[in-house]
CSV table of C-alpha atoms and ligand atoms in Angstrom, one decimal:
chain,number,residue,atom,x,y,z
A,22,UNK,CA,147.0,195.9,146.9
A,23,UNK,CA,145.2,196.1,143.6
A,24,UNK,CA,146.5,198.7,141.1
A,25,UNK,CA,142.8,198.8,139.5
A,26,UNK,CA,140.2,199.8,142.2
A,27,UNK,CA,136.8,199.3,141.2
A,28,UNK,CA,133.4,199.4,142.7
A,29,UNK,CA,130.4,197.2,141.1
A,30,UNK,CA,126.9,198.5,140.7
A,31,UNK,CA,124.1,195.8,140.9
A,32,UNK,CA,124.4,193.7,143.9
A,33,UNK,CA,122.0,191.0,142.5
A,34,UNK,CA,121.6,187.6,141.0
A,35,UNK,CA,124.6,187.5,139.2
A,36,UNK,CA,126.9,190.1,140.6
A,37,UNK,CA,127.9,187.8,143.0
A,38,UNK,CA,129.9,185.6,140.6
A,39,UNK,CA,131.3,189.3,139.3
A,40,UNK,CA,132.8,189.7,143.1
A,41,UNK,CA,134.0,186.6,143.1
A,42,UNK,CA,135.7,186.7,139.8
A,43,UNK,CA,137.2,190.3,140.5
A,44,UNK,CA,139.2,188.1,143.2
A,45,UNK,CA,141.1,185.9,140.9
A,46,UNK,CA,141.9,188.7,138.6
A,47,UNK,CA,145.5,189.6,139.6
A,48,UNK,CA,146.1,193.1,140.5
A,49,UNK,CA,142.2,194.7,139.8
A,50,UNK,CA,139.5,194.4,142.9
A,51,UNK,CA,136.7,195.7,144.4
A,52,UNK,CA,136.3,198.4,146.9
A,53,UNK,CA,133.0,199.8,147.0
A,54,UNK,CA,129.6,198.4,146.2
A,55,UNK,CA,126.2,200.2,145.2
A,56,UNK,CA,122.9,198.7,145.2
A,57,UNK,CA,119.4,200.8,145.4
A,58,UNK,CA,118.1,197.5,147.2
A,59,UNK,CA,119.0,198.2,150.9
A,60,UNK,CA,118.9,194.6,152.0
A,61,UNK,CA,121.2,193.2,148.9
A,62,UNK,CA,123.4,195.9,149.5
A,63,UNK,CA,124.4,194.4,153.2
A,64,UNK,CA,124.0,191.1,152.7
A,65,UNK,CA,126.5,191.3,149.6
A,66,UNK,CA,128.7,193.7,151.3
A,67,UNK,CA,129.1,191.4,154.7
A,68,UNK,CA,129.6,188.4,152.4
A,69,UNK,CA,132.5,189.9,150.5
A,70,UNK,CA,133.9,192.1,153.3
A,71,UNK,CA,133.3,195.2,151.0
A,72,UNK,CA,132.3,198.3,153.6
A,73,UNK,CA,132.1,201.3,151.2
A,74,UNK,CA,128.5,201.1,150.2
A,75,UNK,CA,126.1,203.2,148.3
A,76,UNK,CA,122.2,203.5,147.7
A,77,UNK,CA,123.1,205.8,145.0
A,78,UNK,CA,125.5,205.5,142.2
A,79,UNK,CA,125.7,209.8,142.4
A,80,UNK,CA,127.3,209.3,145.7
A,81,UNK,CA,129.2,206.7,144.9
A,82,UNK,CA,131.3,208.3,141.8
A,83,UNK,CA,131.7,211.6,143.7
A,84,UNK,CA,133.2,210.3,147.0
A,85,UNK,CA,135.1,207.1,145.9
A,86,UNK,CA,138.3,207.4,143.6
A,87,UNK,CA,137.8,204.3,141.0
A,88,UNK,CA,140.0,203.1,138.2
A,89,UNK,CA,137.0,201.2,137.0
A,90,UNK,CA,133.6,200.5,137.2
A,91,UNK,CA,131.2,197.2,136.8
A,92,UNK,CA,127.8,197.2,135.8
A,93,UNK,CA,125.9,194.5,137.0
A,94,UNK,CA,122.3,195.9,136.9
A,95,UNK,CA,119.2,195.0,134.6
A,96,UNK,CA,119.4,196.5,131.5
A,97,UNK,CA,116.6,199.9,132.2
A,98,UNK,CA,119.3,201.6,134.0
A,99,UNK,CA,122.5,201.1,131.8
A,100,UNK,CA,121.9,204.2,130.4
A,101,UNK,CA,121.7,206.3,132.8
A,102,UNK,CA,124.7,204.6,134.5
A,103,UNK,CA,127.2,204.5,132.0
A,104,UNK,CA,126.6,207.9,131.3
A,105,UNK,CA,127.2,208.9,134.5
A,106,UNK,CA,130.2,207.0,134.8
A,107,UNK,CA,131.3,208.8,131.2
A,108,UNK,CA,130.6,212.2,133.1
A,109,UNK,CA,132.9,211.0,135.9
A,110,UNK,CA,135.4,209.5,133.5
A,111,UNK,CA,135.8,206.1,135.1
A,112,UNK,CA,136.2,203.3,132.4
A,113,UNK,CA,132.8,201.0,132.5
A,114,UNK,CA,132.7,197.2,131.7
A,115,UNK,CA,128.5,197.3,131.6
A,116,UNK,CA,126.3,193.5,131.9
A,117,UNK,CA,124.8,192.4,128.7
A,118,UNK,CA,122.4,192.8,127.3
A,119,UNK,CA,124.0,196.3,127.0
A,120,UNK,CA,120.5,198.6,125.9
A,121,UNK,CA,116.9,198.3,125.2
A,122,UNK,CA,117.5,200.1,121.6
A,123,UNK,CA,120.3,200.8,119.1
A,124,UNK,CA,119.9,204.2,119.7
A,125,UNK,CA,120.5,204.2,123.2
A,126,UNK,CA,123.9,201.9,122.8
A,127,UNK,CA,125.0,204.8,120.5
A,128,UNK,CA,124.5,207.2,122.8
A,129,UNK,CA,126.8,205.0,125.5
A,130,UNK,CA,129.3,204.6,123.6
A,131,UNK,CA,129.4,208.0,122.1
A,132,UNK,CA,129.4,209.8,125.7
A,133,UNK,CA,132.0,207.3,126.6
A,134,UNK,CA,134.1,208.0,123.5
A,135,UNK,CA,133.6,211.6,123.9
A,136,UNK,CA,134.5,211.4,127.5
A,137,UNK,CA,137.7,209.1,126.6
A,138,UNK,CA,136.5,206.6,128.5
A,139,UNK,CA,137.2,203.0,127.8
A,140,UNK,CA,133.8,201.1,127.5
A,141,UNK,CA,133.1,197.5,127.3
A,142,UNK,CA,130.5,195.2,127.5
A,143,UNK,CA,130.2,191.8,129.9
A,144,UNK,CA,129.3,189.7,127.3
A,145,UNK,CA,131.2,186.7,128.0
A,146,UNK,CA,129.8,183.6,126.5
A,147,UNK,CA,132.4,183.8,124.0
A,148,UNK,CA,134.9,183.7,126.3
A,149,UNK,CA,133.5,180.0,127.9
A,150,UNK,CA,137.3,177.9,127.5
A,151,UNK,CA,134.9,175.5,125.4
A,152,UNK,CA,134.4,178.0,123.1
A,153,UNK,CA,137.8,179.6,123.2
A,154,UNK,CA,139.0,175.4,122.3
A,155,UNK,CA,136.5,176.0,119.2
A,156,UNK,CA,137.9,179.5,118.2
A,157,UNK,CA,141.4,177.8,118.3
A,158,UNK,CA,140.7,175.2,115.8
A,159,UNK,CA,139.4,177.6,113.5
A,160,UNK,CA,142.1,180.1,114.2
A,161,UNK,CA,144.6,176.8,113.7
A,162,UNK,CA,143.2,176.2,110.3
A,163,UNK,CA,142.7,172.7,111.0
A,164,UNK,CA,139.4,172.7,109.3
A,165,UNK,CA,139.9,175.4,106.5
A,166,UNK,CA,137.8,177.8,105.9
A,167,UNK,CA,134.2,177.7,107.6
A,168,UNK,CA,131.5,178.2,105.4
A,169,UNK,CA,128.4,176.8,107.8
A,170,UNK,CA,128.0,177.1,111.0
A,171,UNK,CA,125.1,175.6,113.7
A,172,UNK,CA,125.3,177.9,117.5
A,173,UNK,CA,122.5,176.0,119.8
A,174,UNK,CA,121.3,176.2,123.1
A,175,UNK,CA,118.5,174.6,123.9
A,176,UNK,CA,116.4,173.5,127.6
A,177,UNK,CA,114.0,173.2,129.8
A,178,UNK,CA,116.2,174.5,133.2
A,179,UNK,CA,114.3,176.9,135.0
A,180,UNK,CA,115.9,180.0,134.6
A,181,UNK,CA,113.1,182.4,136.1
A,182,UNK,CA,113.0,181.5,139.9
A,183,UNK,CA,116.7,183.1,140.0
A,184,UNK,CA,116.0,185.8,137.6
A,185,UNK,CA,112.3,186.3,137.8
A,186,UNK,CA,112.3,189.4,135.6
A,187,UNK,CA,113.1,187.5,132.5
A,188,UNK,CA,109.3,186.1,132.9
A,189,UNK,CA,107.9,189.5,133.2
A,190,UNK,CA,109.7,191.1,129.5
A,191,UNK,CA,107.7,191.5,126.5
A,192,UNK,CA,111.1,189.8,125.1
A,193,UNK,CA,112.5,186.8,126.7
A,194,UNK,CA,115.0,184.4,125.1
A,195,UNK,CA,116.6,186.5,122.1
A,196,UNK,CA,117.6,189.6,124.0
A,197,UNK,CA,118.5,187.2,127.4
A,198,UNK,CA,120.2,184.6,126.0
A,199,UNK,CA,120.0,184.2,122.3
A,200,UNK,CA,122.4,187.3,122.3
A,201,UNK,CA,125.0,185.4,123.4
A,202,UNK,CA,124.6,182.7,120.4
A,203,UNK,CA,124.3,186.0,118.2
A,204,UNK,CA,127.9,187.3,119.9
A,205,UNK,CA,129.3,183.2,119.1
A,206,UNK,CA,128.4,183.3,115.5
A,207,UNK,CA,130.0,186.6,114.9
A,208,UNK,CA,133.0,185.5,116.8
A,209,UNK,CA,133.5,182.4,115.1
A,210,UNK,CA,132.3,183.4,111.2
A,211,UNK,CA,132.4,186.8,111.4
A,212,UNK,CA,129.2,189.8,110.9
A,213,UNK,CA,126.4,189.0,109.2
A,214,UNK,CA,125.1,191.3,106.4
A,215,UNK,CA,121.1,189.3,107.1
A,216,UNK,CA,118.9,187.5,109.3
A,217,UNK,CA,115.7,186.0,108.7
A,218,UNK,CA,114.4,184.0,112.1
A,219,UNK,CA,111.2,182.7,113.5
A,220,UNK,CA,110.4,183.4,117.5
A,221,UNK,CA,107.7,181.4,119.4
A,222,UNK,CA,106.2,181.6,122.9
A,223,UNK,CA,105.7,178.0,124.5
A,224,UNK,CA,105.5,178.7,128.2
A,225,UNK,CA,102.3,180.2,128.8
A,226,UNK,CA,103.7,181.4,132.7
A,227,UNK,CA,105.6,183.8,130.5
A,228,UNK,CA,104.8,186.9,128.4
A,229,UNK,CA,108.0,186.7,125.8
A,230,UNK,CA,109.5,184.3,123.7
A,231,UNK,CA,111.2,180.9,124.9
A,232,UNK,CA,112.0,179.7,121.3
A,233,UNK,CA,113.8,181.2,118.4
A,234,UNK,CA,115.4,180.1,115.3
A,235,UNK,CA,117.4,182.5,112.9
A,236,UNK,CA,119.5,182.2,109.7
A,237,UNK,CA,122.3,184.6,109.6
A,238,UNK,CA,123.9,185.1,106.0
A,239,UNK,CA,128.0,186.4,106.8
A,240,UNK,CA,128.4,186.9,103.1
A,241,UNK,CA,130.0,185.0,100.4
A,242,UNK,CA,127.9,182.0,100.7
A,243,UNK,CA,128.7,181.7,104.7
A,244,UNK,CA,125.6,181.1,106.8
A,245,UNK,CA,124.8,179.7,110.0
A,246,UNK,CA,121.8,178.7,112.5
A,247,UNK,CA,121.6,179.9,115.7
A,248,UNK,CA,119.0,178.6,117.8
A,249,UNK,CA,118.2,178.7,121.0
A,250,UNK,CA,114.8,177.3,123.5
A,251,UNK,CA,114.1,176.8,127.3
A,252,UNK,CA,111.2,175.1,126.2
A,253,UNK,CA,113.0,172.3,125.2
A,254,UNK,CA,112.5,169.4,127.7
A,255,UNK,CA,115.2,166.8,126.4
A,256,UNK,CA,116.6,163.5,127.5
A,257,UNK,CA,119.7,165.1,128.9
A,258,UNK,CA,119.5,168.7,130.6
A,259,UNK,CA,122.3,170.7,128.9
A,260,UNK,CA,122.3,174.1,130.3
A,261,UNK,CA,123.9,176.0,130.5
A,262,UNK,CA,126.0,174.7,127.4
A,263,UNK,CA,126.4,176.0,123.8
A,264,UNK,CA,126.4,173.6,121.2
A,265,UNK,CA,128.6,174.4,118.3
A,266,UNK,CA,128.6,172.8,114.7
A,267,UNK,CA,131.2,174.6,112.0
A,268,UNK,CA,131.8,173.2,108.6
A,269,UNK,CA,135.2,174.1,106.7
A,270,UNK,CA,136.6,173.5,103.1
A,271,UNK,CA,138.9,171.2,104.8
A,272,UNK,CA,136.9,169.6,107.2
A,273,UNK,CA,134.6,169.8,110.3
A,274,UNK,CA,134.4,170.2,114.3
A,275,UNK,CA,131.9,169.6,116.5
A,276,UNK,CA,131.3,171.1,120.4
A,277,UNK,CA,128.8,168.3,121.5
A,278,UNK,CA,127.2,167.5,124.7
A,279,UNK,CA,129.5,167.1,127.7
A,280,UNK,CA,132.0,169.5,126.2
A,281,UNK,CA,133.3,166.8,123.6
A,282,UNK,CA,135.2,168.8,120.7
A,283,UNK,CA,135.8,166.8,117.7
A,284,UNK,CA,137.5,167.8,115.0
A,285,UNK,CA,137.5,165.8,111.4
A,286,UNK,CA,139.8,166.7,108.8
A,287,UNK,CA,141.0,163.5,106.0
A,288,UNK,CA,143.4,162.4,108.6
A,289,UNK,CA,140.6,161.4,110.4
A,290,UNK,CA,138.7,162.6,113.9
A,291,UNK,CA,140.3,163.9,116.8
A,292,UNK,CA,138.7,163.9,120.0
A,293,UNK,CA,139.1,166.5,122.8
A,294,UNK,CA,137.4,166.7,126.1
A,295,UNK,CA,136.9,170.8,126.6
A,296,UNK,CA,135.6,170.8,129.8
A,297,UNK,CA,135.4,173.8,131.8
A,298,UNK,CA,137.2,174.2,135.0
A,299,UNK,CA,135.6,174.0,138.5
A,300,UNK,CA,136.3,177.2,139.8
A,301,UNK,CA,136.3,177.0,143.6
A,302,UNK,CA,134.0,179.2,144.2
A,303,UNK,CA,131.8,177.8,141.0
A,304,UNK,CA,129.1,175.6,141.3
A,305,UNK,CA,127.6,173.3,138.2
A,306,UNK,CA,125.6,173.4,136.1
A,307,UNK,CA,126.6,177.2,136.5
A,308,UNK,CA,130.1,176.8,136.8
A,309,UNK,CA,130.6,176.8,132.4
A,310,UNK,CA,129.2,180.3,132.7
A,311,UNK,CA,131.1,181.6,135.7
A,312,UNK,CA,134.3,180.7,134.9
A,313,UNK,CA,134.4,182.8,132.2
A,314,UNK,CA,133.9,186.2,134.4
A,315,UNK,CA,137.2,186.2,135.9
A,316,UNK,CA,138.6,185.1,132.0
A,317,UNK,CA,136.8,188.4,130.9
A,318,UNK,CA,137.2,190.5,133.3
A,319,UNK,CA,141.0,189.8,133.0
A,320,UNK,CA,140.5,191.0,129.4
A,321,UNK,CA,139.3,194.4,130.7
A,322,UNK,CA,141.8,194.8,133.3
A,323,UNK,CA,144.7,194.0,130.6
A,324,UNK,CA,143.0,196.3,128.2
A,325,UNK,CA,142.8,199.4,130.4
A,326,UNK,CA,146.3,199.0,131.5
A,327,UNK,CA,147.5,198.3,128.2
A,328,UNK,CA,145.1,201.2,126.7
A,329,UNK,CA,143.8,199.0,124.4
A,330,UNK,CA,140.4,198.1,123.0
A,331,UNK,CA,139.1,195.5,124.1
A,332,UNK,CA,137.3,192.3,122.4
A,333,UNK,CA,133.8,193.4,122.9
A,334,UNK,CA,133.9,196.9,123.4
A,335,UNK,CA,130.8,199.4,123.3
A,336,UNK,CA,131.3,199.8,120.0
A,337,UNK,CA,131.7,195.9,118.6
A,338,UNK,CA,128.6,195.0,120.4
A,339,UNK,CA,126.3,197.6,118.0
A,340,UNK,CA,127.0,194.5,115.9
A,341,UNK,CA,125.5,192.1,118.2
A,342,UNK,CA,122.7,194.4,119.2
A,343,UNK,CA,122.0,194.9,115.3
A,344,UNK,CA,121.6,191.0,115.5
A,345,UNK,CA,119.0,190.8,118.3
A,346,UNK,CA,116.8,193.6,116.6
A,347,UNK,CA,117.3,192.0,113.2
A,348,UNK,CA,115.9,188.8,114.6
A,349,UNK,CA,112.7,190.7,116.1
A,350,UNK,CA,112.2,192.5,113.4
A,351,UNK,CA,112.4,189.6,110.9
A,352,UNK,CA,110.1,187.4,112.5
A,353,UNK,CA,107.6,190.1,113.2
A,354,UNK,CA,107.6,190.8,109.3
A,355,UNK,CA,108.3,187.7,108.1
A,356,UNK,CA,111.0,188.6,105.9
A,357,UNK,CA,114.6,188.8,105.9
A,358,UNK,CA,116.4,191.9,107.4
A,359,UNK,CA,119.5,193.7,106.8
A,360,UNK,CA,121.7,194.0,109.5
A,361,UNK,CA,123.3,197.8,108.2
A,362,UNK,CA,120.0,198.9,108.0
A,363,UNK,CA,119.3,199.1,111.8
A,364,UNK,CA,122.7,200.4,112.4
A,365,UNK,CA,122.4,203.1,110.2
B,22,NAD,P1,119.0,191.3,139.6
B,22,NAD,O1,117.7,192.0,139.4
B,22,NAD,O2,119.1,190.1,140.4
B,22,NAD,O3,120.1,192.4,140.2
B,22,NAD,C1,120.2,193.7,139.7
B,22,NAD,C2,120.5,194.6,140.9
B,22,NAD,O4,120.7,195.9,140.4
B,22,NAD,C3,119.3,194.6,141.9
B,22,NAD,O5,119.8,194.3,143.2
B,22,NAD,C4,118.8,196.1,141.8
B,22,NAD,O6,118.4,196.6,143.1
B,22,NAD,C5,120.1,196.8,141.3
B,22,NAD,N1,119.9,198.0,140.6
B,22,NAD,C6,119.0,198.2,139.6
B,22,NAD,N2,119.1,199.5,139.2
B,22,NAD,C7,120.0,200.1,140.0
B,22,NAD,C8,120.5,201.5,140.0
B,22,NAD,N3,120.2,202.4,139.2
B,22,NAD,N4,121.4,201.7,141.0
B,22,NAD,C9,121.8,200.8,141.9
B,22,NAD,N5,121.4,199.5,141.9
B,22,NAD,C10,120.5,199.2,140.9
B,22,NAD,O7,119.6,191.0,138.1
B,22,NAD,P2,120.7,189.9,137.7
B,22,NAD,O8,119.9,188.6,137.4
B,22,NAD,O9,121.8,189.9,138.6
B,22,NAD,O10,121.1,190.5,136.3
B,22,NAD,C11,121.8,191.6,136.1
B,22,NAD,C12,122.3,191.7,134.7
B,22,NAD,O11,123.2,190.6,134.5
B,22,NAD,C13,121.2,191.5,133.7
B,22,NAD,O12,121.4,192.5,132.6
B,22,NAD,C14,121.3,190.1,133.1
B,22,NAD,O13,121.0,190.0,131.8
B,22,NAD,C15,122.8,189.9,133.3
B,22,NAD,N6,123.2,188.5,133.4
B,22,NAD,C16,124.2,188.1,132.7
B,22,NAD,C17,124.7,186.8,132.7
B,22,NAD,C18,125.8,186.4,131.9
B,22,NAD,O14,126.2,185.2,131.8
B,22,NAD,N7,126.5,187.4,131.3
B,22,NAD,C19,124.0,185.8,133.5
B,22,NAD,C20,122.9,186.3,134.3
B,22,NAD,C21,122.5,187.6,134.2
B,23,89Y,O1,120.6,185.8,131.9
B,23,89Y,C1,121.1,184.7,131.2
B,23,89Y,C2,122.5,184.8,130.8
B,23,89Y,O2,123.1,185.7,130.4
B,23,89Y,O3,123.0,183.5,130.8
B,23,89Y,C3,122.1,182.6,131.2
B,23,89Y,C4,121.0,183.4,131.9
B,23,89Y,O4,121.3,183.5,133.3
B,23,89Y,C5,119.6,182.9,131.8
B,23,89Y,O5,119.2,182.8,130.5
């Protein structure tokens, strides 16, 4: 029996690796589903043996009694939802990207704090074991201290017959996926005070972006690249995997294709393979990105029990959010932009 009952809203595309990671956390599950899509809602709920189901997330919060709740919708209704959820006070772990607008991820996490509800966002690239194995050698000192820093994902996989909204957005790739790269960088070399980027269309079956390139300045001389493209068609298909280069005063580390770490320090190089696990339920090329929803929805479950805040709560990822409007609004100027400026 689960001491954390939850119930997911957003039976979709990718809620279905959020029921099946709720199953390997231990002691946290699922026991009631909403969906406003009729269809999903049964065909998710008979897959996953789940029988308290909602059309309506109203009904849902006033007849079911929820430790927690996952939001696993498109982000036009976060809002709404999380709010709702703060009215009910049931702590919310809410999909990325969390809102449209700065303004409304203020307002969620400020009903949320006002309710004394725990809030966090599902934005778990960072915790990819890869990129955990990266975070380690930092956190190790084994390279010094970083001072450049490359976060890259770039291909041509077709990414819009699963999710076909991400074709229809006047924004595509930096608020979809370049927002976890943005979330990487900070996690690995801290905020950045800048950004100056450049954002390009290449599909022309698409009305937003596929390409963008961005310079982040973390202060004190840091900086790194984060790019990211599905227009890239490339001798070897990556996706979905995040290539990471970091330079230190003491040496180097590289996450390269295939989930090769090396490390190079004057001792030499030191090669590690950081592959992912398999997850039984997983399937590859997904199976990078899946098996770090159980690892992050662990995080929430430990941090509501535990009371504590957790890694990417509402209120760290203003900082990401900052990052994705900076990078608009640079290259729609043309100029660098500060990164207080939008959160102020
Ligand atoms: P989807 O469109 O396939 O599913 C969303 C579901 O939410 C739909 O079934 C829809 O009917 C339902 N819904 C929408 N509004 C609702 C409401 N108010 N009440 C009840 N149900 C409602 O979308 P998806 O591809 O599963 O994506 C969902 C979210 O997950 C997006 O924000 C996306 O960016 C994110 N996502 C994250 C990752 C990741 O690695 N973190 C990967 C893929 C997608
Ligand atoms: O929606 C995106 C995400 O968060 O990870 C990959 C993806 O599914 C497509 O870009």
């Amino acid at each position: 029996m689960a001491d954390l009952k939850g119930a997911l809203i957003g039976c979709g595309f990718f809620a279905i690796n959020h029921l099946h990671g709720w199953r390997d956390v231990a002691g946290a599950g699922i026991v009631a589903l909403c969906d406003s899509n009729g269809e999903r809602l049964k065909a998710v709920g008979d897959q996953f043996a789940i029988d308290a189901r909602y059309g309506d997330a109203h009904a849902l919060f006033e007849r079911e009694k929820l430790d927690f709740v996952d939001i696993a919708t498109t982000v036009p209704s976060h809002r709404k939802l999380v709010e709702l959820a703060a009215r009910h006070k049931i702590p919310v772990i809410c999909q990325k990207p969390f809102a449209r607008s700065i303004a409304d991820a203020k307002a969620m996490v400020a009903a949320c704090q006002a309710a004394g509800v725990p809030l966090m966002v599902h934005e778990n690239f960072r915790w990819q074991s890869p990129i955990r194995a990266v975070k380690a050698v930092l956190a190790e000192g084994r390279i010094g201290k970083p001072f450049w820093g490359r976060v890259s994902f770039r291909s041509a996989y077709d990414v819009f017959t699963g999710q076909p909204y991400l074709a229809q957005g006047e924004r595509f790739i930096v608020e979809d996926l370049g927002i976890h790269a943005l979330d990487v960088a900070r996690f690995l070399l801290g905020d950045a005070h800048s950004v100056s980027a450049v954002i390009k269309r290449v599909n022309p079956r698409i009305k937003g972006e596929d390409v963008a390139t961005a310079l982040l300045d973390h202060g004190g001389g840091v900086a790194s690249v984060v790019d990211c493209s599905y227009a890239s068609r490339l001798e070897e298909e990556l996706f979905p995997q995040t290539l990471i280069e970091i330079d230190g005063e003491a040496g180097s580390l590289r996450l390269g294709a295939g989930y090769r770490l090396s490390v190079t320090t004057a001792a030499g190089t030191s090669h590690h393979n950081v592959s992912p696990p398999l997850l039984p339920w997983a399937s590859r090329p997904w199976h990078n990105i899946q098996e770090s929803v159980p690892a992050i929805q662990r995080h929430f479950a430990d941090c509501l029990r535990a009371a504590r805040e957790p890694e990417t709560s509402g209120t760290d990822n203003l900082q990401t959010l900052a990052l994705v409007e900076a990078v608009y609004a640079s290259a729609a100027a043309g100029s660098t932009v500060s990164v207080g400026g939008l959160l102020a």
